[in-house]
Coordinates of C-alpha atoms and ligand atoms in Angstrom, one line a residue:
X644 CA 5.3 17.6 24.0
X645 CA 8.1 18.4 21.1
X646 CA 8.2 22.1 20.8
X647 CA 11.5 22.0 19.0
X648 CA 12.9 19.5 16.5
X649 CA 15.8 19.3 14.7
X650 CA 15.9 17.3 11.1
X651 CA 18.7 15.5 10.4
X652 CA 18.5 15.7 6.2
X653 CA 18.5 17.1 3.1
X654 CA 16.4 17.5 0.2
X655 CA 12.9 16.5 0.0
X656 CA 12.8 14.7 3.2
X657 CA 13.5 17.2 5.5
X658 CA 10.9 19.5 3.9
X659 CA 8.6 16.5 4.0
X660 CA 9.3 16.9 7.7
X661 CA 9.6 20.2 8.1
X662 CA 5.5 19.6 6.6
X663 CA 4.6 17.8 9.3
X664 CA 6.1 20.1 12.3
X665 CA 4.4 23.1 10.8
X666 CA 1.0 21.1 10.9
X667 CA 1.7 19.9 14.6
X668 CA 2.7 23.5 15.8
X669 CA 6.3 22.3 16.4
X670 CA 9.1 24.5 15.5
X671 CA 12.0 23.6 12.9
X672 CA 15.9 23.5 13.0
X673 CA 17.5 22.6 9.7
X674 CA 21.1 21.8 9.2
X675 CA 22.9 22.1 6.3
X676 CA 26.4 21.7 4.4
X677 CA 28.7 24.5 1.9
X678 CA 26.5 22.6 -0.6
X679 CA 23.3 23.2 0.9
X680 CA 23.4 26.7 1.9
X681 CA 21.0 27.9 -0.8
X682 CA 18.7 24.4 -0.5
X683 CA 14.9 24.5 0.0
X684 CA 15.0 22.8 3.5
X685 CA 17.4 25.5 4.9
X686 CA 15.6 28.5 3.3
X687 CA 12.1 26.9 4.7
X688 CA 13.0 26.3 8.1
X689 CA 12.5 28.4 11.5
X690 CA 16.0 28.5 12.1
X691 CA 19.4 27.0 10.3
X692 CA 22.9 26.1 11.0
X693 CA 25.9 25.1 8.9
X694 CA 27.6 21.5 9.9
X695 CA 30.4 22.1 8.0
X696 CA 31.8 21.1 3.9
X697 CA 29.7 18.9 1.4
X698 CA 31.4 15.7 1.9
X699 CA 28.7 14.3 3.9
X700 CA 31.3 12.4 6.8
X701 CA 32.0 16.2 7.2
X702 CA 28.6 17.3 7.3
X703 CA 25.2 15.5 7.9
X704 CA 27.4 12.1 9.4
X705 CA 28.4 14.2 11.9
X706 CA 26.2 13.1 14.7
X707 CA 28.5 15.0 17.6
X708 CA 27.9 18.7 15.7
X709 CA 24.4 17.7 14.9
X710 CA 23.9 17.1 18.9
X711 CA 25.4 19.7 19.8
X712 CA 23.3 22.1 17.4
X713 CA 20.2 20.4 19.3
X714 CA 21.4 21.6 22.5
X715 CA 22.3 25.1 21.3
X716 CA 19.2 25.5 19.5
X717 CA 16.7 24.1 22.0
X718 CA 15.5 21.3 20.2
X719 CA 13.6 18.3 22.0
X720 CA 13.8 15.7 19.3
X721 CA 15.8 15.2 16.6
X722 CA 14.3 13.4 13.0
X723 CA 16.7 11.8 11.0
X724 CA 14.8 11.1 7.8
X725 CA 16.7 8.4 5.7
X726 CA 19.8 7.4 5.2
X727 CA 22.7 9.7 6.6
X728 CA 22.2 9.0 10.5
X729 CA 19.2 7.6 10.3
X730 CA 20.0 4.1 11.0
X731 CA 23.3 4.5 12.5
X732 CA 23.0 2.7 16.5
X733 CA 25.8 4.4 18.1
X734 CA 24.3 7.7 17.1
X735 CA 20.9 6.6 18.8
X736 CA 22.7 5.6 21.5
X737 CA 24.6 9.1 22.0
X738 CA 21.1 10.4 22.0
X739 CA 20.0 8.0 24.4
X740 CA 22.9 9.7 27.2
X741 CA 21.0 12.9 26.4
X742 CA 17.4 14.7 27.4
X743 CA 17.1 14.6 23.5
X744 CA 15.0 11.9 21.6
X745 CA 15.9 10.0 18.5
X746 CA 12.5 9.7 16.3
X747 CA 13.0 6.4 15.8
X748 CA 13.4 3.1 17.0
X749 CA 15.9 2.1 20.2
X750 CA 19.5 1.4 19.7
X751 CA 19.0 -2.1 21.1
X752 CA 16.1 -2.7 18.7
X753 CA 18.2 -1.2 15.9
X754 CA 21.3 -3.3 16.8
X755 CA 19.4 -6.6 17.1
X756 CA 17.4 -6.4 13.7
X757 CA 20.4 -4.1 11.8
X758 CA 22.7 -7.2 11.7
X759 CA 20.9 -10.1 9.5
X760 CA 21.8 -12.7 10.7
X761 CA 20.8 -11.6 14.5
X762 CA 17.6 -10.4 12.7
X763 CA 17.0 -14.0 10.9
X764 CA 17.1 -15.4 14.3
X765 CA 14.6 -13.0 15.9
X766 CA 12.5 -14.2 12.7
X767 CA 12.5 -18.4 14.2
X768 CA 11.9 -17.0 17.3
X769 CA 9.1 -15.1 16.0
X770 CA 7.6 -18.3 13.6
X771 CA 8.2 -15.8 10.8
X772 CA 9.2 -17.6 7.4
X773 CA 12.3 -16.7 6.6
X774 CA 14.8 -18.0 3.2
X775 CA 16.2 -21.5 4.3
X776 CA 20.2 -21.2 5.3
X777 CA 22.5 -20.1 7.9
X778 CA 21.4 -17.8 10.7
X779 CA 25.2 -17.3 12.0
X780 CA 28.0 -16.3 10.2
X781 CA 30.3 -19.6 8.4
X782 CA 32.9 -20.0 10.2
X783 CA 35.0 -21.7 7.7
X784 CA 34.4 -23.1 3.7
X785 CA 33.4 -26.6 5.3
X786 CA 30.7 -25.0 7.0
X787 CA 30.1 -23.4 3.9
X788 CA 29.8 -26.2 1.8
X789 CA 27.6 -28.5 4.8
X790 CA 24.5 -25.7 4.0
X791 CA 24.7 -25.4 1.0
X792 CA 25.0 -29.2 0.2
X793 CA 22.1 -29.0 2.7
X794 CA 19.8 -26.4 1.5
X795 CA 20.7 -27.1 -2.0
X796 CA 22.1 -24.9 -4.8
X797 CA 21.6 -22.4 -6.2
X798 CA 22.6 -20.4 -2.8
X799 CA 22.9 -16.8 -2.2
X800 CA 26.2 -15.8 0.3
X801 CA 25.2 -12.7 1.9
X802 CA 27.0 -10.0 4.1
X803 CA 25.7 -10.1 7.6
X804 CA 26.5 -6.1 7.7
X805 CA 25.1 -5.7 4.4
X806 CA 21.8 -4.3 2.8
X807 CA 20.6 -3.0 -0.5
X808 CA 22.6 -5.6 -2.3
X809 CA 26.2 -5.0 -1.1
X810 CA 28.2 -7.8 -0.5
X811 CA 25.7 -10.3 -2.0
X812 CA 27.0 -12.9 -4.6
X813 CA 24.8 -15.6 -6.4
X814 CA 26.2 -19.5 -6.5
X815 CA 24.7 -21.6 -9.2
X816 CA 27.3 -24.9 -7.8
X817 CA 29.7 -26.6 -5.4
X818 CA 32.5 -25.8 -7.7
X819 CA 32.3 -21.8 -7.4
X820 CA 31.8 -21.8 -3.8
X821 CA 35.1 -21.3 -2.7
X822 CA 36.1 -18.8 -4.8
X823 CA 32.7 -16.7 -4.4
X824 CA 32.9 -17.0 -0.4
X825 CA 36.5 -15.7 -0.3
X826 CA 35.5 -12.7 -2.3
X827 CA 32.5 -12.3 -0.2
X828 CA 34.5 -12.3 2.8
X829 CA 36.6 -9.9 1.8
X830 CA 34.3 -7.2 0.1
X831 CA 32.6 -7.3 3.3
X832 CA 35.3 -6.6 5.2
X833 CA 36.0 -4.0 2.9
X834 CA 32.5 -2.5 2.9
X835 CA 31.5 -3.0 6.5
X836 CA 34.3 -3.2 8.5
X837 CA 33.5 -7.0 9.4
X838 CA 33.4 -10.2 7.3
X839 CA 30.1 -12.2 9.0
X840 CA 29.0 -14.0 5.5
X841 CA 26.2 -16.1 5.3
X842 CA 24.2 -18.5 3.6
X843 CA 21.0 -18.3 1.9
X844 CA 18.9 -20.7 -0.7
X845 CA 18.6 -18.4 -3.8
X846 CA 14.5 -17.9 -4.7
X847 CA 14.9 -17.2 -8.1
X848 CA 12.7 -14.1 -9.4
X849 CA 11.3 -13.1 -6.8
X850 CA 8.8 -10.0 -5.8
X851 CA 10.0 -7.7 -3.4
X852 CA 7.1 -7.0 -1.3
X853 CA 7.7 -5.1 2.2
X854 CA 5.1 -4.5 5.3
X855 CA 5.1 -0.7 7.1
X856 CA 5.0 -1.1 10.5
X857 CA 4.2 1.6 13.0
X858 CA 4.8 0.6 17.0
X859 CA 4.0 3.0 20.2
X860 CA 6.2 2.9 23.6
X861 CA 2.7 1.5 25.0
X862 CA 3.3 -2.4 23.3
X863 CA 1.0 -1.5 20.3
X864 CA 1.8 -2.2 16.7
X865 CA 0.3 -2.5 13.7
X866 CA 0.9 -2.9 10.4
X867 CA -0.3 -0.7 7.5
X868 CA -0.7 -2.7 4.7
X869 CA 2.4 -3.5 2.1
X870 CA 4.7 -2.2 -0.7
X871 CA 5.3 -3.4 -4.0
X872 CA 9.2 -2.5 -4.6
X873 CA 10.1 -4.8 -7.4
X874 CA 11.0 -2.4 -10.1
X875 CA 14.6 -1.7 -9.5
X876 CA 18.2 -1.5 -10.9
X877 CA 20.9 -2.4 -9.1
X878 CA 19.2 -1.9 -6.0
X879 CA 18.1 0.9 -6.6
X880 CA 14.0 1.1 -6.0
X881 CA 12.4 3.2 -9.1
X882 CA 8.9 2.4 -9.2
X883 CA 6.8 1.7 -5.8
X884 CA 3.3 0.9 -5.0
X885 CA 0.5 0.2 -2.7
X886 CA -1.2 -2.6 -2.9
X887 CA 0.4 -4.8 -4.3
X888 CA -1.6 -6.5 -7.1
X889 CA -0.8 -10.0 -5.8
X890 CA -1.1 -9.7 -2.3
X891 CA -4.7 -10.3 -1.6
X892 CA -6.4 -10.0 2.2
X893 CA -5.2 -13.1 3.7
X894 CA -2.0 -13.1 2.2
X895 CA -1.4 -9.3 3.7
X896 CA -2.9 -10.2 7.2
X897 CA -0.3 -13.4 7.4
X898 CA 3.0 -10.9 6.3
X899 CA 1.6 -8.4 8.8
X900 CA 1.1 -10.7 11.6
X901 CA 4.6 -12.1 10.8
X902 CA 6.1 -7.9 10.5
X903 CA 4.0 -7.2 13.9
X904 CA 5.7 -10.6 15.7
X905 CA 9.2 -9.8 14.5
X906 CA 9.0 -6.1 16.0
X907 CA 7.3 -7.1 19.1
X908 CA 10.5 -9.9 19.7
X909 CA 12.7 -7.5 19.4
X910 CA 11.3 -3.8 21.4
X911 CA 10.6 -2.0 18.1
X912 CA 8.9 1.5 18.2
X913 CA 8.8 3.9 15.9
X914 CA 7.9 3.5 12.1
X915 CA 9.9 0.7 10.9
X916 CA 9.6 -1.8 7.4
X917 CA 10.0 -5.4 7.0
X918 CA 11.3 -6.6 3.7
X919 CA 10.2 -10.1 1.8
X920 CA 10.8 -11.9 -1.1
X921 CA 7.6 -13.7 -2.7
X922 CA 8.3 -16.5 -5.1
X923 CA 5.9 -17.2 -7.7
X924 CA 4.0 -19.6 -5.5
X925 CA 2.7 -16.9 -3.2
X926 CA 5.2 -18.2 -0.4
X927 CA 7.0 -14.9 1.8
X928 CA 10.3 -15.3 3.1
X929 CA 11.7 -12.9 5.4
X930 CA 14.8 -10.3 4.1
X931 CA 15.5 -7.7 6.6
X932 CA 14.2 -4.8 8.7
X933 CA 15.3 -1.1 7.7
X934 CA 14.7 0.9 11.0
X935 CA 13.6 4.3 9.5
X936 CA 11.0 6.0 7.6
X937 CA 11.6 4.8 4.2
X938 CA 11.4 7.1 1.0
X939 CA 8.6 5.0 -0.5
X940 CA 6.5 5.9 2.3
X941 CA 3.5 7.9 0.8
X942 CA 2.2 5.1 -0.8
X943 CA 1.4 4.1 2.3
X944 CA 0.1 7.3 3.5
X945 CA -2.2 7.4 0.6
X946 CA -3.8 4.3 0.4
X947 CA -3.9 4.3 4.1
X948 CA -4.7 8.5 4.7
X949 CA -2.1 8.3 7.5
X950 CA 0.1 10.9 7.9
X951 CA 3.3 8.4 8.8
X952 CA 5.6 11.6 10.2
X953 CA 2.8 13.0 12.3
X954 CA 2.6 9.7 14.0
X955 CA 6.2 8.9 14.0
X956 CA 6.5 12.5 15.9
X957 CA 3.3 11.1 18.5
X958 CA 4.7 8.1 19.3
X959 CA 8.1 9.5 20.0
X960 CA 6.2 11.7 22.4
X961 CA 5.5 9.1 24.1
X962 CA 1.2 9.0 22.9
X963 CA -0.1 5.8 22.3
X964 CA -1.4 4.9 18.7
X965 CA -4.7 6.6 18.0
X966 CA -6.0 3.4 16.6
X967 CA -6.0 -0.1 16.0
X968 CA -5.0 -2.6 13.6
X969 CA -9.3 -2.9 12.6
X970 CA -9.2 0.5 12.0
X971 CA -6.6 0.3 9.2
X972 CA -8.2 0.4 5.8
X973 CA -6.9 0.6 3.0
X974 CA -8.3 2.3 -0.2
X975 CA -7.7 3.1 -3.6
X976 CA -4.3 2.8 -5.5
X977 CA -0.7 4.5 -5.3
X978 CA 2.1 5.1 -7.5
X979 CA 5.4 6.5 -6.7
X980 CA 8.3 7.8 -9.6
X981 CA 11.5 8.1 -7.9
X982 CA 12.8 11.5 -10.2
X983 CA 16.7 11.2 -10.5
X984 CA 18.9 13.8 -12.1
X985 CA 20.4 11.0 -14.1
X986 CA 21.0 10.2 -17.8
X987 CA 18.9 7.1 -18.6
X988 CA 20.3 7.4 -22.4
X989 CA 23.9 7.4 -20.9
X990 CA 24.0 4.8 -18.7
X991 CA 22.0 6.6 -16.0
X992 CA 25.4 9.1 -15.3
X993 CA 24.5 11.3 -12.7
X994 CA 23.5 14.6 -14.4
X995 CA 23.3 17.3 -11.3
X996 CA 23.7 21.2 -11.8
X997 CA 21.2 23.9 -12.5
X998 CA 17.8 24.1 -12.8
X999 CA 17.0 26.6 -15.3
X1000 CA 13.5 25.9 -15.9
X1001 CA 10.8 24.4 -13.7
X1002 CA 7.1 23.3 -14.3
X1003 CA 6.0 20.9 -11.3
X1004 CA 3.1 19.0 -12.0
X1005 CA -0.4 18.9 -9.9
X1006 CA -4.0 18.7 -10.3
X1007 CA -6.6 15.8 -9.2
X1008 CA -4.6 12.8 -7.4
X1009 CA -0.9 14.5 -8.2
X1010 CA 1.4 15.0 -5.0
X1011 CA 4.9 16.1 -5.5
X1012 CA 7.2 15.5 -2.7
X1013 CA 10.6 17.4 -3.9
X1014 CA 13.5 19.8 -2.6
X1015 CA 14.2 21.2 -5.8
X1016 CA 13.4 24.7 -7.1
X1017 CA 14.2 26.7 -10.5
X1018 CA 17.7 28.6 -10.4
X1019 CA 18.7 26.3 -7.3
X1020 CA 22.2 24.2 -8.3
X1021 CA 21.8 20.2 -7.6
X1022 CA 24.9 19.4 -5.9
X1023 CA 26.8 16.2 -7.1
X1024 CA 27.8 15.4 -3.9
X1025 CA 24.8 13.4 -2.8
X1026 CA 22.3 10.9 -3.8
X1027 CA 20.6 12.7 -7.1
X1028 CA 16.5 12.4 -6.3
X1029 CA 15.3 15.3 -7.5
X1030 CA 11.4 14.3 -6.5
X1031 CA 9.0 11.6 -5.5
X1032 CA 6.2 12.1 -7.8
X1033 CA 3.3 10.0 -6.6
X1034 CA -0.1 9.2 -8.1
X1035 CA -3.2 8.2 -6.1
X1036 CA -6.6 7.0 -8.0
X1037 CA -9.3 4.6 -7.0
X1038 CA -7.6 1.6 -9.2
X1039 CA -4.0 1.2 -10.1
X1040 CA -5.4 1.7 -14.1
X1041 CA -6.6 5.1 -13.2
X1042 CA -3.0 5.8 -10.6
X1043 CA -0.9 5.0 -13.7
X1044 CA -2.9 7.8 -15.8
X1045 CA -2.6 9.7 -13.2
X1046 CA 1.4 9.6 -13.1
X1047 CA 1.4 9.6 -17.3
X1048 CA -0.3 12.6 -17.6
X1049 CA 1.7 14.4 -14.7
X1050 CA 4.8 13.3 -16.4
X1051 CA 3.8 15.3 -19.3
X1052 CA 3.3 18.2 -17.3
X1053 CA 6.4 17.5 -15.7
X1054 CA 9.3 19.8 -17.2
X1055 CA 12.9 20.5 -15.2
X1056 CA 15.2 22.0 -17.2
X1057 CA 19.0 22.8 -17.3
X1058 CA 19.7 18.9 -16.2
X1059 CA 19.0 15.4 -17.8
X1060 CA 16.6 13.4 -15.6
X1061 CA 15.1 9.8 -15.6
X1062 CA 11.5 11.0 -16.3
X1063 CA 11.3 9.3 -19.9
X1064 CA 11.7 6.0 -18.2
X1065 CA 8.6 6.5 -16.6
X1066 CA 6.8 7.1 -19.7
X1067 CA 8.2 3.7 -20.5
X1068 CA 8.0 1.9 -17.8
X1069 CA 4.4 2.9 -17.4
X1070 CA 3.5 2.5 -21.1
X1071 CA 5.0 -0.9 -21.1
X1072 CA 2.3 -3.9 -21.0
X1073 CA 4.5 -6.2 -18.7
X1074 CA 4.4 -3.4 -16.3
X1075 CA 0.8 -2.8 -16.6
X1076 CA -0.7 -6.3 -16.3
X1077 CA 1.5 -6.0 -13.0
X1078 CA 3.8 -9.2 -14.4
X1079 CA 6.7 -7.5 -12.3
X1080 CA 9.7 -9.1 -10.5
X1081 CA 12.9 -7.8 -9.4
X1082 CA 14.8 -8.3 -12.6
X1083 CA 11.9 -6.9 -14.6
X1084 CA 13.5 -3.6 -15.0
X1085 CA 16.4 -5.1 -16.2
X1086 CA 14.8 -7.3 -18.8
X1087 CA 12.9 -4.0 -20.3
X1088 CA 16.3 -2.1 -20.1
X1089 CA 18.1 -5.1 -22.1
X1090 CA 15.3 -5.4 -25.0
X1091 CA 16.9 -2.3 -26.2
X1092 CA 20.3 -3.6 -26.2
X1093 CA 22.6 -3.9 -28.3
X1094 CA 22.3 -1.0 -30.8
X1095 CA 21.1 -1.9 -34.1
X1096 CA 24.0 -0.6 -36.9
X1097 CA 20.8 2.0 -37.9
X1098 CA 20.6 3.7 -34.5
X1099 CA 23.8 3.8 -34.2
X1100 CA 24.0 5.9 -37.2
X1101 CA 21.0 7.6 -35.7
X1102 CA 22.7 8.3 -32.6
X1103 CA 25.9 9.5 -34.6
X1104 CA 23.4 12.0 -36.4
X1105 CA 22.1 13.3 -33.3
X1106 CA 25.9 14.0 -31.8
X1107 CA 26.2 16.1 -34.7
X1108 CA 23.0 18.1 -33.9
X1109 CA 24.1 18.1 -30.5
X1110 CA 27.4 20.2 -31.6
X1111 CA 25.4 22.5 -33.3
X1112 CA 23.0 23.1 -30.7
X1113 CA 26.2 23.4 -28.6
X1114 CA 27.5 26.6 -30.5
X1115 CA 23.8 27.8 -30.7
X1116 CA 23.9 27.6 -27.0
X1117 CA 27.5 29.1 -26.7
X1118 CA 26.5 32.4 -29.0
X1119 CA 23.4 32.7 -26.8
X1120 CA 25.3 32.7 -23.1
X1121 CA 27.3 35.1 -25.3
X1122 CA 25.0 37.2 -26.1
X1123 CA 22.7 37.4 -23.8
X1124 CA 25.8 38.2 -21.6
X1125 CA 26.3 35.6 -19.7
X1126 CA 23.2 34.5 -18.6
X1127 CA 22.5 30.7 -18.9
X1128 CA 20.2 30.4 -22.3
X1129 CA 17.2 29.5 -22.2
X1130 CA 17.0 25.8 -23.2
X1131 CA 15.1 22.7 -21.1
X1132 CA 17.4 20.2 -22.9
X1133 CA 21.0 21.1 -22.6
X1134 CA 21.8 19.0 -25.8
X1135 CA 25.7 17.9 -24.7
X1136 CA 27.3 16.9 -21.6
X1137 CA 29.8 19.5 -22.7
X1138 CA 26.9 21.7 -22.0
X1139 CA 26.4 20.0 -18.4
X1140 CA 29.8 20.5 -17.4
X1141 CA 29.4 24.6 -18.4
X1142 CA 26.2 24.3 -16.3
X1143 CA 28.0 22.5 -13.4
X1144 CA 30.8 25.2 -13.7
X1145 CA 28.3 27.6 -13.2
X1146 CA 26.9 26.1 -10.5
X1147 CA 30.2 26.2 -8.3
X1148 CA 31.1 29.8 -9.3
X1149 CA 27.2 30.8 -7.6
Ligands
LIG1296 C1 17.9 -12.6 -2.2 C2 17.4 -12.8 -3.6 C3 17.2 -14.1 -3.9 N1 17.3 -15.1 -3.0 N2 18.0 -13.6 -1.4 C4 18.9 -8.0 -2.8 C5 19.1 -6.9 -1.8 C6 19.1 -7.6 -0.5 N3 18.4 -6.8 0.5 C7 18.5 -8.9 -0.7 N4 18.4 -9.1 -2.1 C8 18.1 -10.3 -2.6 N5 18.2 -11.3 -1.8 C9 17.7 -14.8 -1.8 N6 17.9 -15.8 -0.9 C10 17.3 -11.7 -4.4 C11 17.6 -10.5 -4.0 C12 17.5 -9.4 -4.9 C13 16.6 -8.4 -4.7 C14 15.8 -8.3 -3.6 C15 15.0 -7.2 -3.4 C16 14.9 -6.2 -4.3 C17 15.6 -6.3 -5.4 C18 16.5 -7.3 -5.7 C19 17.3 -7.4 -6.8 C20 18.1 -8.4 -7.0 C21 18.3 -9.4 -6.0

């Protein structure tokens, strides 16, 4: 048994681990960069230790230091959360040649399903539907032009490397081929140190629909149900939830049996997710497998009342499952707001810096998952999620009051954030009837587009108010002596960069 772990992260999900340890009796090492030394996760922990400047290739990518702090410190196991290490095989193998366990999958399962075309083999030899194309990379712009003539165009050319939309370029015909594979090839090799491209037919809006999976080292798995992850720009997930409102039993139990197949082929353990598209015809195709605990993961938790770390920390102990697939129910609705310190009125700019005022909203179905606290200074030098706010209600009508009225009680102040698009978003009718694809975010972003000559005029006004409330602003940092003034909506970005200023000098 773990007595000692060490989290690998930052932010809210290494307190949402840090959670979990506490409730299991298991002790806590955080780690942290110069940017972090004041952060929530460092301050909450049993003990802490400095990796080294913010950049994060000198800090939390540095799998030797964080290995050796596990050593020093004791630690059994170490829990990478998302992102950072977390997915990163030759750290789990470095592991692997120590007494200390990765929480998470095997290298060799991480290798075989982290490379997509390896993975979209391991779905034919799992009879999993995947998208019709290429499951090696082209070798050459013939080969490229013999699938698609074969699978027909429109085709999608896709980094083997790749993920989250990197690398990925749409081809409507034969005569833009060339030209798009070339490019491909090289922003690959640019991006991912190798330029494996391959072909896919392009399903044209598409759901993005994804199935949790949780394995033991016994030969159990089971899936818990799916995520709908089809609001997003540029990749970037915004709105999650569980259940879907398409996917209906048998359509769930076919994608999990599919998910469950796929991890079995290839010696998964751990928590893992496999990704779909689903065309408007109800067919799944597989996409990938990400090979960690994912941030949209307490939709999961709450329709399923699993606690998706506890178990991630069992099964890495070595327990087997505590239940089986029957026993998997799911109930109720979930909703989760991905909060960014971003600027949705200025091309969602990332807006990090001080706090100055925080009201973080609860009551009846409410649960905040967030690293943030008031006075504490978000550094610009990672990802800027401030919060997961996530709603939980019998039905999805009731979940989305839920998040609307907690998004009124919602106030963070000193820094622009993205919690007006979820009044939006959840407000809007297209959103509510559930008529959601992966370009639906983009199509309610573009009904506001362009400017009409009146708001510009509008907006004109406002930058004029802005100035004023600028110099109000100024005489009250004056006058108060140099205290930040009291305002939850710094009116200017001139303001911002006083705010950031402030944050470096502290
Ligand atoms: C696709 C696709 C349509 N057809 N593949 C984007 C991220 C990467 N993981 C796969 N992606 C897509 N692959 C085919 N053959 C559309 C997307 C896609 C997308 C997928 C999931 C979530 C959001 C998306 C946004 C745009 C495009």
């Amino acid at each position: 048994m773990f007595q000692k772990i060490l989290i690998a992260n930052r932010g809210e999900i290494a307190l949402r681990i840090l959670r979990a340890c506490r409730e299991l009796g298991i002790a806590t090492v955080a780690v942290y960069s110069d940017a972090d030394r004041a952060a929530l996760h460092v301050l909450e922990a049993d003990e802490a230790y400095r990796l080294g400047p913010a950049p994060a290739t000198e800090s939390y990518l540095r799998g030797d230091l964080i290995l050796d702090i596990a050593r020093q410190s004791g630690a059994q196991a170490i829990h990478p959360g998302y992102g950072f290490l977390s997915e990163n095989a030759v750290f789990v193998e470095a592991c692997e040649q120590t007494p200390i366990k990765f929480i998470g999958p095997p290298a060799k399962a991480m290798r075989a399903l982290g490379s997509k075309t390896r993975a979209r083999q391991a779905a034919d030899r799992a009879a999993m539907p995947r998208v019709p194309g290429s499951t090696k990379g082209l070798a050459s712009i013939d080969e490229a032009y013999a699938v698609a003539e074969q699978i027909g165009y429109p085709v999608m050319l896709k980094a083997a490397a790749g993920g989250g939309g990197k690398g990925m370029r749409a081809v409507a015909k034969r005569e833009e081929l060339k030209s798009a594979f070339e490019a491909a090839q090289s922003e690959a090799e640019r991006a991912f140190g190798s330029n494996e491209v391959y072909l896919e037919k392009l399903i044209e809006r598409p759901r993005h629909i994804e199935i949790q999976l949780l394995a033991d080292e016994h030969g159990h798995c089971v899936y818990l149900g799916e995520r709908e992850c089809s609001v997003q720009r540029r990749h970037q997930k915004v709105i999650e939830e569980a259940p879907s409102a398409v996917v209906g039993p048998d359509l769930r139990r076919r994608m999990g049996e599919a998910a469950v197949r796929l991890a079995q082929a290839a010696g998964y353990t751990n928590a893992g997710t496999v990704e779909f598209l689903l065309d408007d015809a109800q067919n799944f195709y597989f996409l990938e497998v990400n090979t960690r605990l994912q941030v949209e993961h307490p939709v999961t938790e709450l329709v399923t009342g699993l606690d998706l770390v506890h178990l991630q920390i069992r099964v890495a102990q070595g327990e087997p499952l505590p239940f089986t697939q029957e026993d998997v129910q799911l109930r109720g609705h979930a909703i989760e707001c991905r909060v960014y310190a971003e600027d949705p009125d200025n091309g969602f700019f990332p807006s990090p810096g001080l706090i100055t005022r925080l009201l973080q909203p609860a009551g009846p179905g409410i649960r905040e998952d967030s690293g943030i606290y008031e006075g504490w200074v978000v550094p610009m030098d990672y990802d800027p999620m401030l919060s997961k706010l996530i709603a939980y209600a019998p039905t999805r009508e009731l979940a989305i009051a839920r998040l609307v009225r907690a998004i009124d009680e919602y106030v963070i102040g000193g820094i622009r954030s993205n919690l007006g698009l979820f009044r939006r978003i959840l407000n809007d009718t297209g959103f509510r009837s559930a008529n959601i694809d992966t370009s639906y975010l983009d199509r309610l972003l573009s009904a506001d587009q362009p400017a009409t000559r009146a708001e510009e005029e509008t907006a004109n006004q406002e930058s004029l108010e802005d100035i004023a409330a600028l110099a109000a602003a100024v005489f009250e940092r004056h006058r108060s002596n140099g205290r930040p003034a009291a305002f939850d909506r710094p009116p200017s970005s001139a303001w911002k960069t006083a705010a950031r200023r402030e944050g470096l000098r502290g």
